[in-house]
Coordinates of C-alpha atoms in Angstrom, one line a residue:
X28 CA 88.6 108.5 95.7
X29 CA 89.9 105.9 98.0
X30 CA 93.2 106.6 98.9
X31 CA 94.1 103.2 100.9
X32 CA 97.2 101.7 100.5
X33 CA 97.5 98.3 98.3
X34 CA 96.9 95.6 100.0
X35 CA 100.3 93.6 98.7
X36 CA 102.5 92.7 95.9
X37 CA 100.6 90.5 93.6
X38 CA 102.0 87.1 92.7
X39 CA 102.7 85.5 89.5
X40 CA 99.6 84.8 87.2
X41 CA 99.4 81.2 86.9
X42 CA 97.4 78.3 85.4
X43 CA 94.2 77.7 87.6
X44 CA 94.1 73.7 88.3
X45 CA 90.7 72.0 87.0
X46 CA 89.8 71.6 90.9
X47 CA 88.2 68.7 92.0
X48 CA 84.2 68.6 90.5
X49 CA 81.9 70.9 92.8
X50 CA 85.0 73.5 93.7
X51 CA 83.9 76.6 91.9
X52 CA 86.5 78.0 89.7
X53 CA 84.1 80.3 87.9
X54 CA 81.6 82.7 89.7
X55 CA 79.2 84.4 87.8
X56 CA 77.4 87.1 89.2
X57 CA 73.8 89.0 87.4
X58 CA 73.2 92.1 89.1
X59 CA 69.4 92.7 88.8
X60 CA 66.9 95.3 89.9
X61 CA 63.3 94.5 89.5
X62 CA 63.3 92.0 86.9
X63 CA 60.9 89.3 87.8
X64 CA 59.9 88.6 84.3
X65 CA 63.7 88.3 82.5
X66 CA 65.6 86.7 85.4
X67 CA 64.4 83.1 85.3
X68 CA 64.7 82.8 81.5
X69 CA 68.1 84.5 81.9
X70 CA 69.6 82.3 84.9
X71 CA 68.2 78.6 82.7
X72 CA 69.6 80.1 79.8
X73 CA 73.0 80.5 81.4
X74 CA 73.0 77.2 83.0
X75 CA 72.5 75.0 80.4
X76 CA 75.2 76.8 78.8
X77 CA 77.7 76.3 81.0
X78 CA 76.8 72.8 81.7
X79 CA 77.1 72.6 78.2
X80 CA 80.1 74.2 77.6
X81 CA 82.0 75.3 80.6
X82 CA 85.0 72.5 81.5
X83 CA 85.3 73.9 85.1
X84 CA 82.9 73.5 87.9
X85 CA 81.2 76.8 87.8
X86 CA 78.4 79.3 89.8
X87 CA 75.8 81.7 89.1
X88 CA 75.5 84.3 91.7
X89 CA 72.1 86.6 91.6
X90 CA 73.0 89.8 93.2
X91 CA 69.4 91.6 94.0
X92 CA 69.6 94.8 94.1
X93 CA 67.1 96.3 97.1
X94 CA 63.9 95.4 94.4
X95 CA 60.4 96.0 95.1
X96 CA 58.9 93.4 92.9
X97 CA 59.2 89.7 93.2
X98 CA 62.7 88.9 92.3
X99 CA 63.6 88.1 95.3
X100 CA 61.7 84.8 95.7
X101 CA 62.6 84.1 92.0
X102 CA 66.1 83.9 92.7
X103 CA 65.2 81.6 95.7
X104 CA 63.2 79.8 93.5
X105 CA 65.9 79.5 91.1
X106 CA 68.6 79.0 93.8
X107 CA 66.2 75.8 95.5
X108 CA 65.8 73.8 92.2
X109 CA 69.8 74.7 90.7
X110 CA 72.9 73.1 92.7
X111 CA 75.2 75.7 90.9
X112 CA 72.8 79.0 91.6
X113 CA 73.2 81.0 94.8
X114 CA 71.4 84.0 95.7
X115 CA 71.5 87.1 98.2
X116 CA 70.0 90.5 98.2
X117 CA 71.5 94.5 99.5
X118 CA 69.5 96.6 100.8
X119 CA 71.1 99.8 98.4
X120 CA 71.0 100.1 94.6
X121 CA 74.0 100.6 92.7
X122 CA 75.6 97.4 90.6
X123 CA 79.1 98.3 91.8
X124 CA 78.4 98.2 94.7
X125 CA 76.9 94.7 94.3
X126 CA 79.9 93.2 92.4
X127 CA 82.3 94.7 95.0
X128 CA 80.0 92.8 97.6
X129 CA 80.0 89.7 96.0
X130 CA 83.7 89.6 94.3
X131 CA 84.6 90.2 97.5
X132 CA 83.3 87.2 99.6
X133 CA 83.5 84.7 96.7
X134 CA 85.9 81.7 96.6
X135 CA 86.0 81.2 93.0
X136 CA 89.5 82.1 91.6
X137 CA 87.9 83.9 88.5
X138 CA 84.9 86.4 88.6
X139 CA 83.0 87.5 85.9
X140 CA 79.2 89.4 85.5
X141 CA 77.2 89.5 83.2
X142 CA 73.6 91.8 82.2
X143 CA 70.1 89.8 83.1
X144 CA 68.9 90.7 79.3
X145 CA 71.9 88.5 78.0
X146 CA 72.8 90.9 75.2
X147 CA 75.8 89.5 74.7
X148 CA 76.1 85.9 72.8
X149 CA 77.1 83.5 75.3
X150 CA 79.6 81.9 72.9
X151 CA 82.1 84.6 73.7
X152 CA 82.3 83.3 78.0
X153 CA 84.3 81.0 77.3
X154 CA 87.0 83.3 75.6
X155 CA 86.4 85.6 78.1
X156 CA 87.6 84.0 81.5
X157 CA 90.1 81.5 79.3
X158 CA 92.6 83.8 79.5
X159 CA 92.1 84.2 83.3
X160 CA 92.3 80.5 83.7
X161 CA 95.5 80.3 82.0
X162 CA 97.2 83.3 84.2
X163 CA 98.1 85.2 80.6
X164 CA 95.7 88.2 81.9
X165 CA 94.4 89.2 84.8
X166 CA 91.0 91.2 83.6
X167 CA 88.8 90.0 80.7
X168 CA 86.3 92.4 79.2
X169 CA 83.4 92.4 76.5
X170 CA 83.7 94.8 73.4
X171 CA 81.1 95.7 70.9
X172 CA 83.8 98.2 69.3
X173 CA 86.3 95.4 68.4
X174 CA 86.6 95.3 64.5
X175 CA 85.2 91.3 64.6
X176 CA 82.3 92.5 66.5
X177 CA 78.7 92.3 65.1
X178 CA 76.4 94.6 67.2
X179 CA 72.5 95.2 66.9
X180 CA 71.4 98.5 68.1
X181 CA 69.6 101.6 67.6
X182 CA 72.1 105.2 66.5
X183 CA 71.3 107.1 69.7
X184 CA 73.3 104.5 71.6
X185 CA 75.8 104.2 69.5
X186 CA 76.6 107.7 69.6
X187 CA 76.5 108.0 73.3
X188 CA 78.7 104.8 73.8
X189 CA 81.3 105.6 70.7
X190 CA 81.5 109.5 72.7
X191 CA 82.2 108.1 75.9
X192 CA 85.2 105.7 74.9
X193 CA 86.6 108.7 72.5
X194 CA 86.0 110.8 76.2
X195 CA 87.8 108.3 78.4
X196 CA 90.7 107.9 75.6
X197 CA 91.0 112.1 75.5
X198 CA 90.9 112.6 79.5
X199 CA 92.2 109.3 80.9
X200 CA 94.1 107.7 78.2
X201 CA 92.3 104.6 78.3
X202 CA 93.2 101.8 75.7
X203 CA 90.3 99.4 76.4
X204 CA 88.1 99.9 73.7
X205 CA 84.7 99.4 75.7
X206 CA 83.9 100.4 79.2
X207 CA 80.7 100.2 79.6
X208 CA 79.9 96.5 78.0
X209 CA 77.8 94.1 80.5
X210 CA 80.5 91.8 79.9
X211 CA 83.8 91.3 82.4
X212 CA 85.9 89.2 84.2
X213 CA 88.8 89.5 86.7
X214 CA 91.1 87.2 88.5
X215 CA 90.3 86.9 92.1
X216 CA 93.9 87.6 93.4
X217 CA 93.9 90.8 91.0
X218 CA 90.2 91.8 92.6
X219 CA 91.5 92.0 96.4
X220 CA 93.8 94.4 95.9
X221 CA 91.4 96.3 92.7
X222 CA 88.7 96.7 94.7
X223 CA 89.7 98.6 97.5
X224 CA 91.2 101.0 95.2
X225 CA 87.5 101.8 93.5
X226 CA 84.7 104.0 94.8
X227 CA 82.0 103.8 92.9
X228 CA 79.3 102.3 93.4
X229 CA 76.6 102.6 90.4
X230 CA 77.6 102.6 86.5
X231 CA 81.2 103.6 86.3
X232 CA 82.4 101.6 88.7
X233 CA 83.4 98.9 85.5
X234 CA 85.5 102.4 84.1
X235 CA 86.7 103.2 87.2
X236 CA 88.6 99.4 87.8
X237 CA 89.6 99.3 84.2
X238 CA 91.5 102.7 83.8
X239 CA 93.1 102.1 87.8
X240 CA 94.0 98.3 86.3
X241 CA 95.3 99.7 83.3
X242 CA 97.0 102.7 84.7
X243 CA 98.7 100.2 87.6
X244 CA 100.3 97.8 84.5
X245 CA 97.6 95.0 84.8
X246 CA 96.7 93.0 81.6
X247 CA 93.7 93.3 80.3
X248 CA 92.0 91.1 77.5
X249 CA 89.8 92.5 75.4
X250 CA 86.9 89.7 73.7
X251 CA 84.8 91.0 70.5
X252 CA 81.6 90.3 71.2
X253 CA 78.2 90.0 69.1
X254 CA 75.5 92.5 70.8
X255 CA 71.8 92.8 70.5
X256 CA 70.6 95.8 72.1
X257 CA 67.1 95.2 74.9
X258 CA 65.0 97.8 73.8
X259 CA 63.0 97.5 77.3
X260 CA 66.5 98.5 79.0
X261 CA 65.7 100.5 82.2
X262 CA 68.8 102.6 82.2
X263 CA 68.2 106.2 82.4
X264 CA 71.0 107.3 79.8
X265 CA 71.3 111.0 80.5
X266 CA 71.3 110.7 84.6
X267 CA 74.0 107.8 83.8
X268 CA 76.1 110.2 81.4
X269 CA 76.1 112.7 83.7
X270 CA 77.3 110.3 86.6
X271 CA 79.9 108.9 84.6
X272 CA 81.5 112.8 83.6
X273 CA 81.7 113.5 87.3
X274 CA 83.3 110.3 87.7
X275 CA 86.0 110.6 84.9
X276 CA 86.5 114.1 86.7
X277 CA 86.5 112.8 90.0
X278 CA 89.5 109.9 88.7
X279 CA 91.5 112.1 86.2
X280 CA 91.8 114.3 88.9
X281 CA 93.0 111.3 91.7
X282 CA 95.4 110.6 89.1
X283 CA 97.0 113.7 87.9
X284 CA 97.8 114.6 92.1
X285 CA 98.8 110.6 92.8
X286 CA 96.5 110.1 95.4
X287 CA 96.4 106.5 94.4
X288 CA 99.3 104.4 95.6
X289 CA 99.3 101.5 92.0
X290 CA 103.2 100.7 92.1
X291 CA 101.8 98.5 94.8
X292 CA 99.3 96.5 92.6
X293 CA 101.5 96.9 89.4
X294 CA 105.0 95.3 90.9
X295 CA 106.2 92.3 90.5
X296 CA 104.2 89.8 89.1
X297 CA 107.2 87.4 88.7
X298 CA 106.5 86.6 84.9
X299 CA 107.2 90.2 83.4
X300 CA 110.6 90.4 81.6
X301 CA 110.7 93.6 83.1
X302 CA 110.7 91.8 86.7
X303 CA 113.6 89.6 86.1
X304 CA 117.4 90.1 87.9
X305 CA 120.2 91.0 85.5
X306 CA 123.4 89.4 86.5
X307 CA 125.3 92.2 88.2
X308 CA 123.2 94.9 87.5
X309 CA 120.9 96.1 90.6
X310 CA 117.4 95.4 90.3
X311 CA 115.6 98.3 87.9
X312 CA 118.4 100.3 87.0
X313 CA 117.6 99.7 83.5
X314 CA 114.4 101.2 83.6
X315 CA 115.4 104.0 85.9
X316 CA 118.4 104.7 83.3
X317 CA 115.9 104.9 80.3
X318 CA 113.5 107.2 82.2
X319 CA 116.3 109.3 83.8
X320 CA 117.7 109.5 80.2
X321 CA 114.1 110.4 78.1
X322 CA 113.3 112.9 80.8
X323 CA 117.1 114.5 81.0
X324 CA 116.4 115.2 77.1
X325 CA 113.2 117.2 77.3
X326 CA 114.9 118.9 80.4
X327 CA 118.0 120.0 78.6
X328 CA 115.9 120.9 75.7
X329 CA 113.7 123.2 78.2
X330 CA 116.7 124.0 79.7
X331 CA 118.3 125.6 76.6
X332 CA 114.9 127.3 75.5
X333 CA 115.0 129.2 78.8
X334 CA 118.3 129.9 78.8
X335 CA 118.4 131.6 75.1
X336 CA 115.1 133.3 76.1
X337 CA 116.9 134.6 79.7
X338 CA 119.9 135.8 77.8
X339 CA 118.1 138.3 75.7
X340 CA 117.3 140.7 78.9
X341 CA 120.2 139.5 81.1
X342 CA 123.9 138.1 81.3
X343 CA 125.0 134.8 80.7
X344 CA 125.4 133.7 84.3
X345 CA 122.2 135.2 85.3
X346 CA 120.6 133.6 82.3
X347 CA 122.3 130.2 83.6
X348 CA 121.1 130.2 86.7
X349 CA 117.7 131.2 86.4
X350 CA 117.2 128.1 83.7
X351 CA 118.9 125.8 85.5
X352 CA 116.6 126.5 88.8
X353 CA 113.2 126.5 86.5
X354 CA 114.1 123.4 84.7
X355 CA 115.6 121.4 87.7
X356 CA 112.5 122.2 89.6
X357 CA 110.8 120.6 86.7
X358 CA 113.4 117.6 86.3
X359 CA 112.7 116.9 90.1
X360 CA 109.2 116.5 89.4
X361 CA 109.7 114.3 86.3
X362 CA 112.4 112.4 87.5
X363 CA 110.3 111.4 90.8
X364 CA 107.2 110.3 89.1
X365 CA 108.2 108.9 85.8
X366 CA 111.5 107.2 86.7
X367 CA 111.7 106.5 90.3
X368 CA 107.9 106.1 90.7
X369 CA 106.9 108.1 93.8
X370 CA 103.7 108.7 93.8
X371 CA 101.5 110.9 96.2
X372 CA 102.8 114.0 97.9
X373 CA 104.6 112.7 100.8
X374 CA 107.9 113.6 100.7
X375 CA 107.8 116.0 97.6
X376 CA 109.2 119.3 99.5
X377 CA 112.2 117.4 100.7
X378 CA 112.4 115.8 97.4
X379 CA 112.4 119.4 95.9
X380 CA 114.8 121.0 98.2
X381 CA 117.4 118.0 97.7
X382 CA 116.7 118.3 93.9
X383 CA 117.5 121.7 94.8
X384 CA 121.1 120.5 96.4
X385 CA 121.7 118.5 93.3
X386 CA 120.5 121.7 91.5
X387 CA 123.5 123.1 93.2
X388 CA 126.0 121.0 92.2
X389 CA 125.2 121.3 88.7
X390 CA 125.0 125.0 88.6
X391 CA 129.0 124.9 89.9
X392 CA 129.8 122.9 87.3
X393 CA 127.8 124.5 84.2
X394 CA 128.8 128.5 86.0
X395 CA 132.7 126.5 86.0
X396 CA 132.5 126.1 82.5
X397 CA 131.4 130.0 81.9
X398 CA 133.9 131.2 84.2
X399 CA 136.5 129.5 82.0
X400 CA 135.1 130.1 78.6
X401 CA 135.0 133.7 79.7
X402 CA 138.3 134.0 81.1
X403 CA 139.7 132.0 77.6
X404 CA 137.8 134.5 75.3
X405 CA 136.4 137.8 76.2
X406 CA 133.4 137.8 73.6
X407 CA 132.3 134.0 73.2
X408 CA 130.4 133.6 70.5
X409 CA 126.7 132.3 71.6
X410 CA 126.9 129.2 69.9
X411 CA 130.3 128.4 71.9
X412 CA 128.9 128.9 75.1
X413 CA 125.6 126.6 74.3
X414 CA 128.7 124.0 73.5
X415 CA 130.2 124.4 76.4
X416 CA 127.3 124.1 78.5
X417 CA 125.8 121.2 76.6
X418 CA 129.2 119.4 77.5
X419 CA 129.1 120.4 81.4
X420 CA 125.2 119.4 81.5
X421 CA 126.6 116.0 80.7
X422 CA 128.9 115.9 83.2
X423 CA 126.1 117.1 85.7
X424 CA 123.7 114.6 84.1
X425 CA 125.7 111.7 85.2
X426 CA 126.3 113.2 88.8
X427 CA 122.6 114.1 88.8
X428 CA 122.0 110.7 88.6
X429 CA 123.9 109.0 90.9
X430 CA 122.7 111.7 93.3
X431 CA 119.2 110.9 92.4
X432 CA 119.4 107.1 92.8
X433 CA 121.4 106.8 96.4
X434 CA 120.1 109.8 97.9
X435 CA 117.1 111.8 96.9
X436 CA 115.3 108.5 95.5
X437 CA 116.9 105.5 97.3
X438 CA 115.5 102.1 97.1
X439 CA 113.0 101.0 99.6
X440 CA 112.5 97.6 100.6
X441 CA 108.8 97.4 101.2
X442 CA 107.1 95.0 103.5
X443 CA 103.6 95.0 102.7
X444 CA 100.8 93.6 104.9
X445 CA 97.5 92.2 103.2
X446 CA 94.4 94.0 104.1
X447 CA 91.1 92.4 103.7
X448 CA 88.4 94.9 102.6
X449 CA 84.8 94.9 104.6
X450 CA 81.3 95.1 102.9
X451 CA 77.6 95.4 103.3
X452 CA 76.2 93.1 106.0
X453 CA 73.9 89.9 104.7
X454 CA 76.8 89.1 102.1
X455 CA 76.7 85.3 101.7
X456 CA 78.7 82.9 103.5
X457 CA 81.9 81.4 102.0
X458 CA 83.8 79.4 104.1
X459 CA 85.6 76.4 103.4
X460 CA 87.3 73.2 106.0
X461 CA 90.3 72.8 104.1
X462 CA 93.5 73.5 105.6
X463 CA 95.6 76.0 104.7
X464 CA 98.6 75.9 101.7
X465 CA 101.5 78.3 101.9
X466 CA 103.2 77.3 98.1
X467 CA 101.1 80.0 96.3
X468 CA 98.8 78.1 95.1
X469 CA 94.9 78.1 95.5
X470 CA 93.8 75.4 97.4
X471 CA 91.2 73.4 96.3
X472 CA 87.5 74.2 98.8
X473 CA 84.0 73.0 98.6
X474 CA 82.1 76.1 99.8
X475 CA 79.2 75.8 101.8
X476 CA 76.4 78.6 101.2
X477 CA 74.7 80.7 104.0
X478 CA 72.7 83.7 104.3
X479 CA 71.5 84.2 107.5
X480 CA 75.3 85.3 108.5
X481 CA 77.0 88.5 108.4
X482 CA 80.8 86.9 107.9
X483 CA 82.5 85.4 105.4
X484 CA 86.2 83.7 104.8
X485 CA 88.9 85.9 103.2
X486 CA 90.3 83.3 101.8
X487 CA 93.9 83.3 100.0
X488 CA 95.7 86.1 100.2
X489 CA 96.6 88.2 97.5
X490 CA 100.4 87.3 98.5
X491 CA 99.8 83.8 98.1
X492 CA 99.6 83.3 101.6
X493 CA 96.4 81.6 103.3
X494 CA 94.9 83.6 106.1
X495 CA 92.2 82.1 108.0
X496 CA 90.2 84.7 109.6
X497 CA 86.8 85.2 109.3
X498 CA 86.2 89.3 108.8
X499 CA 82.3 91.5 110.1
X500 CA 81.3 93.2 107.3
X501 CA 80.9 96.3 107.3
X502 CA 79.2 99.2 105.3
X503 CA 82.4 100.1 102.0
X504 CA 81.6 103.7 103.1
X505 CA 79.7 105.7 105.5
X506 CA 77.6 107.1 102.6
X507 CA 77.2 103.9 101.0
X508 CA 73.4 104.0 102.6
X509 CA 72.5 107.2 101.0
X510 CA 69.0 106.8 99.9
X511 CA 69.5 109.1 97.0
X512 CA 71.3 106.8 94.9
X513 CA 69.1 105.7 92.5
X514 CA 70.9 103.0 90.9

C-alpha cells in the first residue's frame, strides 16, 4: 500500500465551463487486451453516441494493453480516420495500471472508462459524468445492484458479484453498491491526489479508489445501469476472486494501522457545511466536541464496567486506578483517531504518555472525590461512590478536553506542496500553449497529441494553482514490470 503523503488540499467542486469546441472536457478511456474483433465496433459505437448526445467536446482514449494480436493497428486505424480518438499502448497488462497511466497525463477535467464489450447501455454516460460536470460529486460509478437496474446475466455471476459487494460491505464498510462495474468516472482534480494513494494495478484497482475515496469523505454518485452480460468475456473469475481477497486484505489492513494519510484528500472542499467558520467559535471545535463527547460516553461506560469488575478482588482506590489507566489508554486512542483525526503512528507514544499526564490529572481528581467520600462516611454504599465518581469524571471530562485540544492534539496549520505522480514511459503527450490562470479555475487548452515522447504536462494543480512543468515518467513502482502479472 502506498503510503505517500496527499498531494494537497482539494478545492471546491465547481461547475465545469462548456470550453471552447475541440477543448476536451470528457476523456474516455477503453482498456483492451487482444480484442481486434470487438474494438472497432465498440469505439464507432461510442462516437456516434457522443456526437449524438454528449453537449461537451469530448475524447476516446484506447488504452492497449501489451496485446499480441492486431489491436494495435486497429486503434491507429481508428485514431487516423476519428478527430476525437487517441491511442497509445503499455508494455505490462493490468487495466489499473492503464487508467492510472492515462488519467494521469490527460487534460480533460472529467475521466471516465468504460469495458470494450459495451455491456452497459450507453444511455446511462450521460448521467454518469453530469454530476462531475456540475461539481455536486466528485466520482461517478455504474451499478447493476441499484433497485432501477435491469441486468442480463447468467446466476454464477451473479453470485460471485452479489458475494463480493456483501464482502467489501462486511470487511471494509463500503457503501457503494457495485465495485466491480466497467462503468466510472472521476473528476480530474479528485484523480491527482486519488491516484497516488492506489496500488493496484489489475482488477481491484476500481475497489481499491472507491473504498480510499469513500473512506477520505469524497462524494460518490452511484448511476443504475441496464447490463447485458458478454458471454465471450476473457476474465478468468476465480484467479480475479482470489486477487481481489488479497487485495481487500492487503487495504483493510492499510486502514485499520492508518498507514494512509486521507484527512489530506478529505479537507476542505469549501462547499461542505461542515467546512464553514462559525462566528466566534474556532474552526472544528464543533466536530471535535461531538466526537470528544460520543467517545467520553463509551469510555466512562468501560470505565465503570472495569471498575465494578476491579472492585470485586480489590479496594476502591486500587479498583479506581487500575480502570481509569485501562480506559484512558483506550480514550487516548479513540480520542486521537476519531476526534482529532491523527492518523498513522507518528507521534502515538508521546500521544500516549501525555494522555497518560492527563490520565494523571483525572485520577487526583476522581481518588479526591474517594478520599472525601471516605473520610464523610466510613462504609459508602457502592452506589454512592459510582455517584461520586460519575460527578468527578465530569469535572475531569471537561479538563480532559481542554488538555486534549491545546496540548496533546493542538491544531496544525498545514502547508501542503502538490506532488505530481510519474508513470510508465510512451504515455501520450498532453501539453497545451495557453498561459497559466491562478483564480482556480481550469483553463480552457487545445491539446495537441504525441506518442513518440516520454513527457507529458501536469497541468492544473489540484490546489487550483497552474504549474507548468513538464514531468519524465517513470515506472508507478519498481515491480510494476513483473512479467507475472497476467492481467
Amino acid at each position: 500500500m502506498r503510503t505517500d503523503s496527499s498531494p494537497g488540499t482539494l478545492p471546491a467542486r465547481e461547475h465545469l465551463p462548456a470550453g471552447d469546441a475541440g477543448t476536451p472536457v470528457l476523456d474516455v478511456v477503453i482498456p483492451v487486451y487482444n480484442e481486434e474483433k470487438d474494438l472497432q465496433p465498440c469505439v464507432l459505437r461510442l462516437h456516434d453516441h457522443l456526437k449524438r448526445t454528449f453537449p461537451y467536446a469530448f475524447r476516446i482514449t484506447i488504452a492497449d494493453n501489451a496485446s499480441t494480436d492486431t489491436t494495435p493497428q486497429v486503434s491507429r486505424r481508428l485514431e487516423a480516420e476519428l478527430p476525437e480518438v487517441t491511442s497509445f499502448r503499455l508494455e505490462q497488462k493490468g487495466r489499473g495500471r492503464a487508467l492510472r497511466t492515462v488519467w494521469s497525463a490527460s487534460d480533460a477535467p472529467v475521466l471516465a472508462y468504460m469495458d470494450v464489450d459495451l455491456s452497459t447501455d450507453l444511455n446511462a454516460l450521460l448521467p454518469l459524468v453530469a454530476p462531475l460536470i456540475s461539481g455536486h460529486s466528485d466520482l461517478a460509478i455504474g451499478s447493476r445492484l441499484a433497485r432501477s437496474s435491469r441486468v442480463v446475466r447468467g446466476p454464477k455471476r451473479e453470485f460471485i458479484s452479489r458475494a463480493y459487494n456483501l464482502i467489501l460491505r462486511g470487511s471494509l464498510q463500503a457503501r457503494f453498491s457495485d465495485a466491480q462495474c466497467g462503468f466510472k468516472a472521476v473528476r480530474r482534480d479528485v484523480a491527482q491526489v486519488l491516484l497516488p494513494l492506489v496500488e493496484d494495478t489489475g482488477w481491484f484497482f476500481d475497489t481499491e479508489m472507491l473504498v480510499l475515496a469513500e473512506r477520505a469523505g469524497l462524494r460518490i454518485h452511484e448511476v443504475p445501469v441496464d447490463w447485458v452480460d458478454d458471454p465471450n468475456s476473457t476474465v478468468h473469475i476465480v484467479k480475479t476472486a482470489t486477487e481481489d481477497l488479497k487485495g481487500v486484505w492487503r487495504v483493510g489492513r492499510a486502514l485499520a494501522t492508518g498507514s494512509l494519510s486521507l484527512d489530506r484528500l478529505a479537507r476542505p472542499f469549501g462547499d461542505d457545511p461542515r467546512d464553514r467558520e462559525i462566528k466566534d467559535v474556532p474552526k472544528g471545535l464543533a466536530r471535535q466536541l461531538v466526537g470528544f463527547c460520543v467517545v467520553g460516553a463509551l469510555s466512562t461506560l468501560f470505565y465503570l464496567l472495569l471498575y465494578s469488575g476491579f472492585r470485586l478482588f480489590t479496594g476502591s482506590q486500587i479498583a479506581n486506578a487500575l480502570a481509569l489507566l485501562v480506559s484512558a489508554i483506550a480514550n487516548t486512542a479513540a480520542n486521537r483517531r476519531l476526534t482529532f483525526g491523527v492518523r498513522g503512528r507518528g507521534g502515538a507514544v508521546r500521544h500516549q504518555a501525555q494522555g497518560l499526564v492527563v490520565f494523571g490529572i483525572g485520577l487526583a481528581l476522581t481518588s479526591g472525590s474517594l478520599a472525601a467520600l471516605n473520610a464523610a462516611s466510613s462504609d459508602p454504599a457502592h452506589s454512592t461512590e459510582l455517584a461520586v465518581l460519575v460527578a468527578a469524571n465530569l469535572a475531569a471530562t471537561v479538563l480532559r478536553f481542554l488538555l486534549f485540544r491545546a496540548w496533546v492534539f493542538p491544531e496544525q496549520r498545514d502547508t501542503d506542496s502538490m506532488v505530481v505522480t510519474s508513470h510508465h514511459p510512451s504515455s501520450p503527450t498532453y501539453s497545451t500553449q495557453q498561459p497559466p490562470r491562478n483564480d482556480g479555475r481550469l483553463p480552457r487548452r487545445t491539446p495537441q497529441y504525441t506518442y513518440d515522447a516520454a513527457q507529458f504536462r501536469a497541468g492544473a494543480a489540484a490546489d487550483g494553482t497552474w504549474r507548468d512543468a513538464t514531468m519524465q515518467l517513470q515506472p508507478v513502482r519498481p515491480h510494476d514490470t513483473d512479467s507475472k502479472d497476467s492481467r
